[in-house]
Structure formats: C-alpha cells, structure tokens
CSV table of C-alpha atoms in Angstrom, one decimal:
chain,number,residue,atom,x,y,z
A,1,MET,CA,0.0,-0.1,0.1
A,2,ARG,CA,1.3,3.5,-0.7
A,3,ALA,CA,-0.1,7.1,-0.3
A,4,THR,CA,0.4,9.2,-4.0
A,5,SER,CA,-0.7,12.5,-2.9
A,6,ARG,CA,0.9,15.2,-0.6
A,7,TYR,CA,-0.7,16.0,2.7
A,8,ARG,CA,-0.4,18.7,5.2
A,9,PRO,CA,0.1,18.4,8.8
A,10,LEU,CA,-3.0,20.0,9.6
A,11,VAL,CA,-5.1,18.2,7.2
A,12,ALA,CA,-3.7,14.8,8.6
A,13,GLY,CA,-4.6,16.1,12.3
A,14,LEU,CA,-8.2,16.7,11.2
A,15,LEU,CA,-8.4,13.4,9.4
A,16,LEU,CA,-7.1,11.5,12.5
A,17,ALA,CA,-9.5,13.4,14.7
A,18,ALA,CA,-12.2,12.4,12.5
A,19,ALA,CA,-11.2,8.7,12.3
A,20,VAL,CA,-11.0,8.5,16.2
A,21,ALA,CA,-14.6,10.3,16.4
A,22,VAL,CA,-16.2,8.4,13.5
A,23,PRO,CA,-16.6,4.5,13.9
A,24,PRO,CA,-14.5,2.7,11.2
A,25,ALA,CA,-17.6,0.7,9.8
A,26,VAL,CA,-19.4,3.8,8.6
A,27,VAL,CA,-20.1,3.6,5.0
A,28,TRP,CA,-21.2,6.8,3.2
A,29,HIS,CA,-23.0,4.7,0.7
A,30,ALA,CA,-22.9,1.4,-0.9
A,31,ARG,CA,-23.7,0.6,-4.5
A,32,PRO,CA,-26.1,-2.4,-5.1
A,33,VAL,CA,-24.4,-5.4,-6.4
A,34,ALA,CA,-25.9,-7.1,-9.6
A,35,HIS,CA,-24.6,-10.4,-9.0
A,36,ALA,CA,-21.7,-12.4,-7.5
A,37,ALA,CA,-19.9,-14.2,-10.0
A,38,VAL,CA,-18.2,-16.4,-7.7
A,39,ALA,CA,-19.5,-17.4,-4.1
A,40,ALA,CA,-16.4,-16.5,-2.0
A,41,ALA,CA,-15.8,-18.6,0.6
A,42,GLY,CA,-13.9,-16.7,3.0
A,43,VAL,CA,-13.1,-13.1,4.2
A,44,VAL,CA,-10.7,-10.4,3.4
A,45,LEU,CA,-8.3,-9.2,6.1
A,46,GLN,CA,-6.9,-5.8,5.9
A,47,VAL,CA,-4.4,-3.7,7.7
A,48,ARG,CA,-5.1,0.1,7.2
A,49,SER,CA,-3.5,3.4,8.5
A,50,VAL,CA,-5.8,6.3,8.8
A,51,VAL,CA,-2.9,8.8,8.7
A,52,PRO,CA,1.0,8.5,7.9
A,53,ASN,CA,3.0,6.5,10.5
A,54,ALA,CA,-0.2,5.9,12.8
A,55,PRO,CA,-0.7,2.5,14.2
A,56,SER,CA,-2.6,0.2,11.9
A,57,ALA,CA,-6.0,-1.4,12.5
A,58,LEU,CA,-6.9,-5.0,11.4
A,59,VAL,CA,-10.3,-5.1,10.0
A,60,THR,CA,-12.1,-8.0,8.4
A,61,LEU,CA,-14.3,-7.1,5.2
A,62,ASP,CA,-17.3,-8.9,3.7
A,63,PRO,CA,-16.1,-9.6,0.1
A,64,ASP,CA,-19.5,-9.3,-1.3
A,65,THR,CA,-20.3,-5.8,0.1
A,66,GLY,CA,-17.0,-4.4,1.3
A,67,ALA,CA,-18.6,-3.6,4.6
A,68,VAL,CA,-16.4,-4.0,7.7
A,69,LEU,CA,-17.3,-6.9,9.8
A,70,HIS,CA,-14.6,-6.8,12.5
A,71,HIS,CA,-12.1,-4.0,13.8
A,72,ARG,CA,-9.1,-4.1,16.0
A,73,TRP,CA,-6.4,-1.6,16.6
A,74,LEU,CA,-2.8,-2.7,16.6
A,75,GLU,CA,0.3,-1.2,18.2
A,76,HIS,CA,2.5,-1.7,15.3
A,77,THR,CA,2.4,0.1,11.8
A,78,VAL,CA,2.0,-2.8,9.5
A,79,ASN,CA,2.4,-3.0,5.7
A,80,ALA,CA,2.8,-5.5,2.9
A,81,ILE,CA,1.0,-8.5,4.5
A,82,GLY,CA,0.2,-12.0,3.0
A,83,TYR,CA,-1.4,-15.2,4.5
A,84,ASP,CA,0.3,-18.4,5.1
A,85,ALA,CA,-2.8,-21.0,5.0
A,86,ALA,CA,-0.3,-23.8,6.3
A,87,GLN,CA,0.4,-21.6,9.5
A,88,GLY,CA,-2.9,-19.9,9.7
A,89,LEU,CA,-1.0,-16.6,10.1
A,90,LEU,CA,-0.6,-13.2,8.5
A,91,TYR,CA,2.9,-12.2,7.8
A,92,GLY,CA,4.0,-8.4,7.1
A,93,VAL,CA,6.5,-5.7,7.5
A,94,ALA,CA,6.1,-3.2,10.7
A,95,THR,CA,8.2,-0.1,10.6
A,96,ARG,CA,6.8,1.4,14.1
A,97,LEU,CA,5.7,0.4,17.3
A,98,ARG,CA,3.4,2.9,19.1
A,99,LEU,CA,4.7,5.6,16.8
A,100,ALA,CA,8.3,5.2,17.5
A,101,PRO,CA,10.5,3.9,14.6
A,102,LEU,CA,11.8,0.3,14.8
A,103,SER,CA,15.6,-0.2,14.9
A,104,GLY,CA,17.2,-2.1,12.1
A,105,GLY,CA,14.6,-1.2,9.3
A,106,GLY,CA,11.6,-3.2,8.7
A,107,HIS,CA,10.6,-6.1,11.0
A,108,LEU,CA,9.1,-9.4,10.1
A,109,VAL,CA,5.8,-9.6,12.1
A,110,ALA,CA,3.1,-12.4,12.5
A,111,VAL,CA,-0.4,-11.6,13.0
A,112,SER,CA,-3.2,-13.8,13.8
A,113,PRO,CA,-6.6,-13.3,12.1
A,114,ALA,CA,-7.7,-12.2,15.6
A,115,GLY,CA,-5.3,-9.5,15.8
A,116,ASP,CA,-2.4,-10.8,17.9
A,117,VAL,CA,1.0,-9.5,16.9
A,118,VAL,CA,4.4,-11.3,17.3
A,119,ASP,CA,7.5,-9.2,16.3
A,120,HIS,CA,10.4,-11.6,15.0
A,121,GLY,CA,12.8,-8.9,14.6
A,122,PRO,CA,14.6,-7.1,11.6
A,123,VAL,CA,14.5,-8.6,8.2
A,124,LEU,CA,18.0,-10.0,7.5
A,125,GLY,CA,19.9,-9.4,4.0
A,126,GLY,CA,17.8,-6.9,2.6
A,127,PHE,CA,16.1,-3.4,3.2
A,128,ALA,CA,12.4,-4.3,3.5
A,129,ALA,CA,11.3,-1.0,5.2
A,130,THR,CA,10.2,0.4,1.8
A,131,ALA,CA,8.1,-2.7,0.9
A,132,TYR,CA,4.3,-1.9,-0.1
A,133,ALA,CA,2.9,-5.2,-1.9
A,134,GLY,CA,3.0,-8.5,0.0
A,135,ALA,CA,1.9,-12.1,-0.6
A,136,VAL,CA,2.9,-15.5,0.7
A,137,ALA,CA,3.6,-18.1,-1.6
A,138,GLY,CA,6.0,-21.5,-1.0
A,139,GLY,CA,7.0,-20.3,2.5
A,140,GLU,CA,8.2,-17.0,1.3
A,141,LEU,CA,6.7,-13.4,1.8
A,142,LEU,CA,7.1,-12.0,-1.7
A,143,LEU,CA,7.5,-8.1,-1.4
A,144,ARG,CA,7.7,-5.3,-3.7
A,145,ALA,CA,10.5,-2.8,-2.9
A,146,GLY,CA,10.9,-0.2,-5.8
A,147,ASN,CA,11.5,-2.2,-9.1
A,148,ARG,CA,12.7,-5.3,-7.1
A,149,LEU,CA,11.0,-8.2,-6.0
A,150,LEU,CA,12.3,-9.7,-2.6
A,151,GLY,CA,11.4,-13.3,-1.1
A,152,VAL,CA,11.5,-13.4,2.9
A,153,ASP,CA,11.5,-16.9,4.3
A,154,VAL,CA,8.7,-17.2,6.9
A,155,ARG,CA,9.1,-20.9,7.8
A,156,PRO,CA,9.9,-20.7,11.7
A,157,THR,CA,11.9,-23.8,11.6
A,158,SER,CA,13.9,-22.9,8.7
A,159,PRO,CA,17.8,-21.9,9.3
A,160,THR,CA,17.1,-18.8,7.0
A,161,PHE,CA,13.9,-17.6,8.8
A,162,ARG,CA,13.5,-14.0,8.3
A,163,HIS,CA,16.2,-13.9,5.8
A,164,VAL,CA,15.8,-12.4,2.2
A,165,VAL,CA,16.2,-15.5,0.0
A,166,ARG,CA,15.1,-14.2,-3.3
A,167,GLN,CA,16.0,-11.0,-5.1
A,168,VAL,CA,14.6,-10.5,-8.6
A,169,ARG,CA,14.4,-7.4,-10.6
A,170,LEU,CA,11.1,-6.7,-12.6
A,171,SER,CA,11.0,-6.4,-16.1
A,172,ALA,CA,9.3,-3.3,-16.4
A,173,PRO,CA,8.3,-0.4,-13.7
A,174,VAL,CA,5.0,-1.0,-12.0
A,175,ASP,CA,3.2,0.9,-9.3
A,176,VAL,CA,1.2,-1.7,-7.6
A,177,GLY,CA,0.2,-1.0,-3.9
A,178,ASP,CA,-0.2,-4.6,-3.2
A,179,TRP,CA,-0.7,-7.9,-5.0
A,180,ASP,CA,-1.7,-11.5,-4.3
A,181,TYR,CA,-0.6,-15.0,-5.6
A,182,ASP,CA,-2.5,-17.0,-7.9
A,183,PRO,CA,-1.5,-20.6,-7.3
A,184,VAL,CA,-3.1,-21.9,-10.5
A,185,ARG,CA,-1.2,-19.8,-13.1
A,186,GLN,CA,1.5,-19.0,-10.5
A,187,VAL,CA,1.8,-15.2,-11.0
A,188,LEU,CA,1.3,-12.3,-8.8
A,189,VAL,CA,-1.7,-10.1,-9.5
A,190,GLY,CA,-2.5,-6.4,-8.6
A,191,VAL,CA,-3.7,-3.3,-10.0
A,192,ASP,CA,-2.0,-0.3,-11.3
A,193,GLY,CA,-4.1,3.0,-11.4
A,194,THR,CA,-1.2,5.5,-12.3
A,195,GLY,CA,-0.6,6.6,-15.7
A,196,GLY,CA,-3.5,7.4,-18.7
A,197,SER,CA,-5.5,4.3,-17.5
A,198,VAL,CA,-6.0,1.6,-14.8
A,199,ARG,CA,-4.1,-1.6,-15.7
A,200,LEU,CA,-4.2,-5.1,-14.3
A,201,VAL,CA,-0.8,-6.4,-13.6
A,202,GLU,CA,0.7,-9.9,-13.5
A,203,VAL,CA,4.3,-10.6,-12.4
A,204,ASP,CA,6.2,-14.0,-12.7
A,205,PRO,CA,8.0,-14.3,-9.1
A,206,GLY,CA,10.6,-16.4,-10.6
A,207,SER,CA,11.9,-14.3,-13.8
A,208,GLY,CA,10.4,-11.0,-12.6
A,209,GLN,CA,8.5,-10.9,-16.1
A,210,VAL,CA,5.8,-8.1,-16.0
A,211,SER,CA,2.6,-8.2,-18.2
A,212,THR,CA,-0.2,-5.7,-18.1
A,213,ARG,CA,-3.6,-5.3,-19.6
A,214,ALA,CA,-6.6,-2.9,-19.4
A,215,LEU,CA,-9.0,-3.0,-16.6
A,216,SER,CA,-12.4,-1.4,-17.0
A,217,GLY,CA,-14.9,-0.3,-14.2
A,218,ALA,CA,-12.1,1.2,-11.8
A,219,ARG,CA,-11.0,4.7,-11.2
A,220,ARG,CA,-7.9,6.2,-12.1
A,221,GLY,CA,-5.5,7.7,-9.6
A,222,GLY,CA,-4.6,7.2,-6.1
A,223,SER,CA,-3.0,3.7,-5.0
A,224,TYR,CA,-4.8,0.3,-5.3
A,225,GLY,CA,-3.3,-0.6,-1.8
A,226,SER,CA,-5.1,-3.9,-1.2
A,227,ALA,CA,-5.3,-7.1,-3.4
A,228,ALA,CA,-6.9,-10.4,-2.3
A,229,LEU,CA,-7.3,-13.1,-4.9
A,230,ALA,CA,-10.1,-15.8,-4.3
A,231,GLY,CA,-10.0,-18.2,-7.5
A,232,ASP,CA,-10.6,-15.7,-10.5
A,233,VAL,CA,-12.0,-12.7,-8.3
A,234,LEU,CA,-9.6,-10.0,-7.1
A,235,TYR,CA,-10.8,-7.8,-4.3
A,236,THR,CA,-9.1,-4.5,-4.3
A,237,VAL,CA,-9.4,-1.2,-2.6
A,238,ASN,CA,-8.4,2.4,-4.1
A,239,ASP,CA,-7.0,4.5,-1.2
A,240,GLY,CA,-5.4,7.9,-0.4
A,241,MET,CA,-5.9,10.6,2.1
A,242,ASP,CA,-7.5,13.0,-0.8
A,243,ARG,CA,-10.1,10.7,-2.0
A,244,PRO,CA,-12.8,8.2,-0.8
A,245,LEU,CA,-11.9,4.5,-0.1
A,246,ARG,CA,-13.6,2.6,-2.6
A,247,ALA,CA,-13.7,-1.3,-2.7
A,248,TYR,CA,-13.8,-3.1,-6.1
A,249,ARG,CA,-14.4,-6.8,-7.2
A,250,VAL,CA,-12.4,-7.4,-10.4
A,251,MET,CA,-13.1,-10.5,-12.7
A,252,VAL,CA,-9.4,-11.3,-13.5
A,253,GLY,CA,-10.5,-13.2,-16.8
A,254,THR,CA,-12.7,-10.6,-18.3
A,255,GLY,CA,-10.8,-7.5,-16.8
A,256,VAL,CA,-13.9,-5.9,-15.5
A,257,ALA,CA,-14.2,-4.2,-12.0
A,258,THR,CA,-17.5,-3.6,-10.1
A,259,GLU,CA,-17.8,-1.1,-7.3
A,260,LEU,CA,-18.6,-2.6,-4.0
A,261,SER,CA,-18.7,0.3,-1.3
A,262,VAL,CA,-17.3,3.8,-0.9
A,263,SER,CA,-16.5,4.9,2.7
A,264,GLN,CA,-14.1,7.4,4.5
A,265,PRO,CA,-10.6,8.2,3.2
A,266,VAL,CA,-7.4,6.5,4.7
A,267,HIS,CA,-4.0,6.9,4.1
A,268,ALA,CA,-2.8,3.3,3.2
A,269,THR,CA,-4.1,-0.3,3.1
A,270,ASP,CA,-2.9,-3.8,2.4
A,271,ALA,CA,-5.1,-6.9,2.2
A,272,ALA,CA,-4.8,-10.8,2.2
A,273,TRP,CA,-7.4,-13.4,1.3
A,274,VAL,CA,-8.3,-15.8,4.1
A,275,GLN,CA,-10.1,-18.7,2.9
A,276,ALA,CA,-12.7,-20.3,5.1
A,277,PRO,CA,-12.3,-23.9,6.3
A,278,PRO,CA,-14.3,-26.5,4.4
A,279,PRO,CA,-17.5,-27.5,6.2
A,280,SER,CA,-17.1,-30.6,8.3
A,281,PRO,CA,-19.3,-33.5,6.9
A,282,PRO,CA,-22.5,-34.2,9.0
A,283,PRO,CA,-22.1,-37.1,11.3
A,284,SER,CA,-23.5,-40.3,9.6
A,285,PRO,CA,-26.6,-41.9,11.6
A,286,SER,CA,-25.9,-44.7,13.3
A,287,PRO,CA,-28.5,-47.5,12.3
A,288,SER,CA,-30.8,-48.2,15.0
A,289,PRO,CA,-31.2,-51.8,16.2
A,290,SER,CA,-34.5,-53.4,14.7
A,291,PRO,CA,-36.7,-54.7,17.5
A,292,SER,CA,-36.8,-58.5,17.9
A,293,PRO,CA,-40.4,-59.8,17.3
A,294,SER,CA,-42.0,-60.9,20.4
A,295,PRO,CA,-43.3,-64.6,20.3
A,296,SER,CA,-46.7,-64.8,19.6
A,297,LEU,CA,-49.2,-67.0,21.8
A,298,SER,CA,-50.6,-69.9,19.8
A,299,PRO,CA,-54.3,-70.2,20.4
A,300,SER,CA,-55.5,-73.3,22.3
A,301,PRO,CA,-57.2,-75.8,19.7
A,302,SER,CA,-60.9,-75.6,19.8
A,303,PRO,CA,-62.6,-79.2,20.0
A,304,SER,CA,-63.6,-80.3,16.6
A,305,PRO,CA,-67.3,-81.5,16.0
A,306,SER,CA,-67.5,-85.1,15.6
A,307,PRO,CA,-68.8,-86.0,12.1
A,308,SER,CA,-72.6,-87.0,11.9
A,309,PRO,CA,-72.7,-90.8,10.3
A,310,SER,CA,-74.5,-90.9,7.1
A,311,PRO,CA,-77.7,-93.3,6.8
A,312,SER,CA,-77.0,-96.6,5.2
A,313,PRO,CA,-78.9,-97.3,2.0
A,314,SER,CA,-81.7,-99.7,2.1
A,315,PRO,CA,-81.3,-102.9,0.1
A,316,SER,CA,-83.1,-103.3,-3.1
A,317,PRO,CA,-85.4,-106.3,-3.9
A,318,SER,CA,-83.7,-109.1,-6.0
A,319,PRO,CA,-85.6,-109.6,-9.4
A,320,SER,CA,-87.7,-112.7,-9.9
A,321,ALA,CA,-86.3,-115.8,-11.7
A,322,GLY,CA,-89.0,-116.3,-14.5
A,323,PRO,CA,-91.8,-114.2,-15.9
A,324,GLY,CA,-95.0,-114.0,-14.0
A,325,PRO,CA,-97.7,-111.6,-13.2
A,326,LEU,CA,-96.6,-108.2,-12.0
A,327,PRO,CA,-95.7,-108.2,-8.3
A,328,SER,CA,-98.0,-106.3,-6.3
A,329,PRO,CA,-96.7,-103.3,-4.6
A,330,SER,CA,-95.2,-104.3,-1.4
A,331,ALA,CA,-94.9,-101.9,1.5
A,332,PRO,CA,-91.8,-99.8,1.7
A,333,PRO,CA,-89.3,-101.3,4.0
A,334,SER,CA,-88.9,-99.4,7.4
A,335,PRO,CA,-85.9,-97.4,7.5
A,336,SER,CA,-83.3,-98.8,9.7
A,337,PRO,CA,-82.5,-96.6,12.7
A,338,SER,CA,-79.6,-94.5,12.3
A,339,PRO,CA,-76.8,-94.7,14.8
A,340,SER,CA,-77.0,-92.0,17.5
A,341,PRO,CA,-73.9,-90.0,17.3
A,342,SER,CA,-71.2,-90.3,20.0
A,343,PRO,CA,-71.5,-87.3,22.3
A,344,SER,CA,-68.7,-84.7,21.9
A,345,PRO,CA,-66.8,-84.0,25.0
A,346,VAL,CA,-68.3,-81.0,26.9
A,347,LEU,CA,-65.9,-79.0,28.8
A,348,PRO,CA,-66.9,-78.4,32.3
A,349,PRO,CA,-68.1,-74.5,32.7
A,350,LEU,CA,-65.6,-72.2,34.3
A,351,VAL,CA,-66.9,-71.4,37.5
A,352,VAL,CA,-65.9,-67.8,38.5
A,353,PRO,CA,-66.0,-67.6,42.1
A,354,VAL,CA,-68.2,-64.6,43.0
A,355,LEU,CA,-66.2,-62.5,45.5
A,356,PRO,CA,-68.2,-60.4,48.1
A,357,PRO,CA,-67.8,-56.9,47.5
A,358,PRO,CA,-65.3,-55.1,49.9
A,359,PRO,CA,-66.9,-53.8,52.8
A,360,ALA,CA,-67.0,-50.0,52.3
A,361,PRO,CA,-64.5,-48.2,54.2
A,362,GLU,CA,-65.9,-46.8,57.3
A,363,PRO,CA,-65.6,-43.0,57.1
A,364,PRO,CA,-63.0,-41.3,59.4
A,365,SER,CA,-64.4,-40.3,62.6
A,366,PRO,CA,-64.1,-36.5,62.7
A,367,SER,CA,-61.1,-35.3,64.6
A,368,PRO,CA,-62.3,-33.3,67.5
A,369,GLU,CA,-61.9,-29.7,66.7
A,370,PRO,CA,-59.0,-28.3,68.5
A,371,GLU,CA,-60.0,-26.1,71.5
A,372,PRO,CA,-58.9,-22.6,71.0
A,373,SER,CA,-56.0,-22.0,73.2
A,374,PRO,CA,-56.8,-19.5,75.8
A,375,GLU,CA,-55.5,-16.0,75.1
A,376,PRO,CA,-52.9,-14.8,77.3
A,377,PRO,CA,-53.9,-12.2,79.7
A,378,ALA,CA,-53.3,-8.8,78.7
A,379,PRO,CA,-50.1,-7.6,80.3
A,380,GLN,CA,-51.2,-5.2,83.3
A,381,PRO,CA,-50.1,-1.8,83.1
A,382,SER,CA,-46.8,-1.3,84.7
A,383,ALA,CA,-46.9,1.4,87.1
A,384,ALA,CA,-45.5,4.9,85.7
A,385,ARG,CA,-42.0,5.0,86.9
A,386,ARG,CA,-41.3,8.3,88.6
A,387,PRO,CA,-38.2,10.1,87.8
A,388,ALA,CA,-35.5,9.6,90.3
A,389,VAL,CA,-34.7,12.7,92.4
A,390,TYR,CA,-31.0,13.0,93.4
A,391,LEU,CA,-30.4,15.2,96.4
A,392,PRO,CA,-27.4,16.9,96.8
A,393,GLU,CA,-25.1,15.4,99.5
A,394,PRO,CA,-24.1,18.0,102.1
A,395,VAL,CA,-20.5,19.3,101.6
A,396,TYR,CA,-18.5,18.7,104.8
A,397,ASP,CA,-15.2,20.7,105.2
A,398,ASP,CA,-12.3,18.6,106.0
A,399,TYR,CA,-11.5,18.4,109.7
A,400,ASP,CA,-8.1,19.9,110.5
A,401,PRO,CA,-7.3,19.3,114.3
A,402,VAL,CA,-4.7,22.4,114.4
A,403,THR,CA,-7.2,24.8,113.0
A,404,THR,CA,-10.0,23.6,115.5
A,405,GLY,CA,-7.8,23.9,118.4
A,406,ARG,CA,-6.8,27.2,117.4
A,407,ASN,CA,-10.3,28.6,117.0
A,408,THR,CA,-11.0,27.0,120.5
A,409,VAL,CA,-8.3,28.8,122.1
A,410,VAL,CA,-9.3,32.2,120.6
A,411,ILE,CA,-12.9,31.6,121.8
A,412,PHE,CA,-11.8,30.7,125.4
A,413,ILE,CA,-9.6,33.8,125.6
A,414,LEU,CA,-12.5,35.9,124.4
A,415,GLY,CA,-14.8,34.4,126.8
A,416,LEU,CA,-12.3,35.1,129.6
A,417,SER,CA,-11.9,38.8,128.4
A,418,GLY,CA,-15.6,39.3,128.3
A,419,ALA,CA,-15.9,37.8,131.7
A,420,ARG,CA,-13.4,40.4,133.3
A,421,LEU,CA,-15.0,43.0,131.4
A,422,LEU,CA,-18.3,42.2,133.0
A,423,LEU,CA,-16.9,41.8,136.7
A,424,ALA,CA,-15.1,45.1,136.2
A,425,ALA,CA,-18.4,47.0,135.1
A,426,ARG,CA,-20.0,45.5,138.2
A,427,ARG,CA,-17.4,46.7,140.5
A,428,ARG,CA,-17.7,50.3,139.2
A,429,ARG,CA,-21.5,50.1,139.8
A,430,ARG,CA,-20.9,49.2,143.6
C-alpha cells in the first residue's frame, strides 16, 4: 500500500481526529451489486492506517459488500501483508511500534486473524522497510521494494527464517500498492492506477516478467493498496488521503471491475485473502437396532365337532327268476334306525368365584376440633416510673485538728476577756 498525494500536517490531524470520532464501519453509501460471479468462501483481512506513521488497524471485510465485519487496533504500523494458509497467520513488515520507529529497518511480524502480533525482529539480508506489496507463496513473503521483488523466508523452523532468500529485478516498472499470488497460473496479480488508464498487472515471481492489460470499471488515480485473490476474483481497494476509500471486485478473466462500497478516506491499506475452512461433513446416523419380534401366543385348539354318520342305503329287492304276474306293490321297508352320534366331550363350565364386594370403608371419625388456646392475659400496665430525684449530698469541710484547736483557744480567751469586763463593770457600779 502507498499514498500518492501530498498532505499537510493540519489535514492529517483533522483526519486523525475524524477517524477517532467516527466509527470505522461507517459507510457513506454502498452501490447495489448486480450479482456475485463466484461465491466467495472466505473473508478479506486488511491492515489500514488512517494517517501516515499511525498504528494500523486490522479489519475484516465482507467480500460481497465491502462492509467492515470486525475491527481491532494494533500497536504496530504494518504493511505488505500476506496470508500463510499452512500456519494460519498473516506475515507482514512493521516499521513502527506505538509511533516510534523500529531499529534495524522493517521487522518481520506475524499477525493472527484475531489481531495478536508477534515481532520476529528485523528482516535480514535486505532493506524491507520500503516494501509496499506483499503475498505469501511457498513459505516466502514476496515483497515489492521499488523495481525489485524480495522473498523473505517465513518458515519458523527454517535456518534462513526472516532472511531475504530471493531478489529479482522486475522487467518493467510498475506501481502496484499490493498484489496476491495466483497458485493456478503461478503469478502475482495487482492493479496499477497510475498513468493514463487503470491496468491489471501480473508478475512472474521466478523471472520478474511483468505483463499488463486494461481494466475497466475502476477509477484512475490513487493507489490500489489492497489485493486479495479468491479464485478468479480479485478484491481490491483504492485508497489515498484526498480520495474516498473505494472497494472493487475484479474479474481477472474478463478484466472488469465492479464497485462495491465507498467509505471514509484512509492513508494506506494492504490486504490478504483468508479462505474459510471446508465445512465438516455431517455425522452419519448410526443404524437403529431393529426390534426383535415378540413370540406370539398360539391359540389353544378348539374341539372339532364329531362328524355325523351318513344313513346306510336300504337293500333293493332281488328280481324274480321267471316271468310271472306283475308283483303287487309291497310296502316300503322301514328304514333302519340311524346310529346315534357319540356325544362330543363337553368342557365343564368355568366357575368364576363370586367374591363379595369389599366392605365399604368406614368414614373416618371426625377429629375433634382443637380447643382454642386461651388467650394470654393482657399485660397489666406497669406503674409509671417516677423520675429519680437525686438530692445533693451535704458538703463537709475537711477536719483539721490544728485549726480547730486554735479556734477553741481564741474563743476561750475571748470568753475570759468578756467575763473580766463584766466583773469590772459590776465593781464600778458598786
């Protein structure tokens, strides 16, 4: 992914504030889709940065409408991602962590579809910080850095893990913001929106051979920073800070693009296709055991009626030996009595004992009604308590024997003096 237009710091700050205030799933308007050529069994995972050098967000896009299904902020600024189906991970290049540049150039990071990031350190053997396009094929993250194709080993058990193991110069300069790998034709597919017309670009990763053809239905300008290939359908996004974010579905075979949605501008995007796992077959129903037939009870043979004897025929008269007068009609012989049939055995009648009806249960005697418990006597009103009156105790001075004795002597002297005065007064009167 790459931003192709200049920006000002003030515009970047305003867009960053708008991105924080407006939910990422806000869509300005969505164009109706006529029909889906291929039923996509998967989703598009995309990393996007609202402003330059800002932390990326991992979003899940609906391939049919371009709507955001899930959104999660990352701490890294990630670009040039590709999906490794064998590991179930996204691999990409991170250049910043919490807005701070990473040492050693671009770092190889693994991102789970849930948004968990593992930093594996700098890419060794090549400068991958300027890479824009990314796709995983054969255990390599195929990057476009200028007019070169770099292959970074992303197999964790390989001795060359995170090393650049492939460097191929492209046969012609192209400006694709992202590409994805077609395993059938073994080429990388992307969209170039620069120049006089929009072109569909195909690159052979082995030789670097570039081929282009016209693409109709897509807008010119900006950067097509997302490319996710699902069969013969390429999902791509045209981004840039000065233009709305437009999602397209491109039929690679016909070279026709259909616009899916238009949303708020972002600085840069990059995407990869994640195929949905095949549905598990439904469990085969276990055969239910057939119930064994229950033995039928054979009915008891009913006594067959004895055959009635047929009557024996009467003997015919023997003819006379010679001619003679016609014989007079003789009385018919009495029929012989037919033998009486033997009586058939008669089963004795089944005697069912007649049981007397059970005696009717006596109705339960009514339980005596419980006597009402006597109400407890009302508590007698307690005598009103009078407030206690506390009389002040008399205060006694402390007894001091010295002071008391002194007072006694003084009183005694005063008494003697008074007595002497009285005696003197009496003497004068005499």
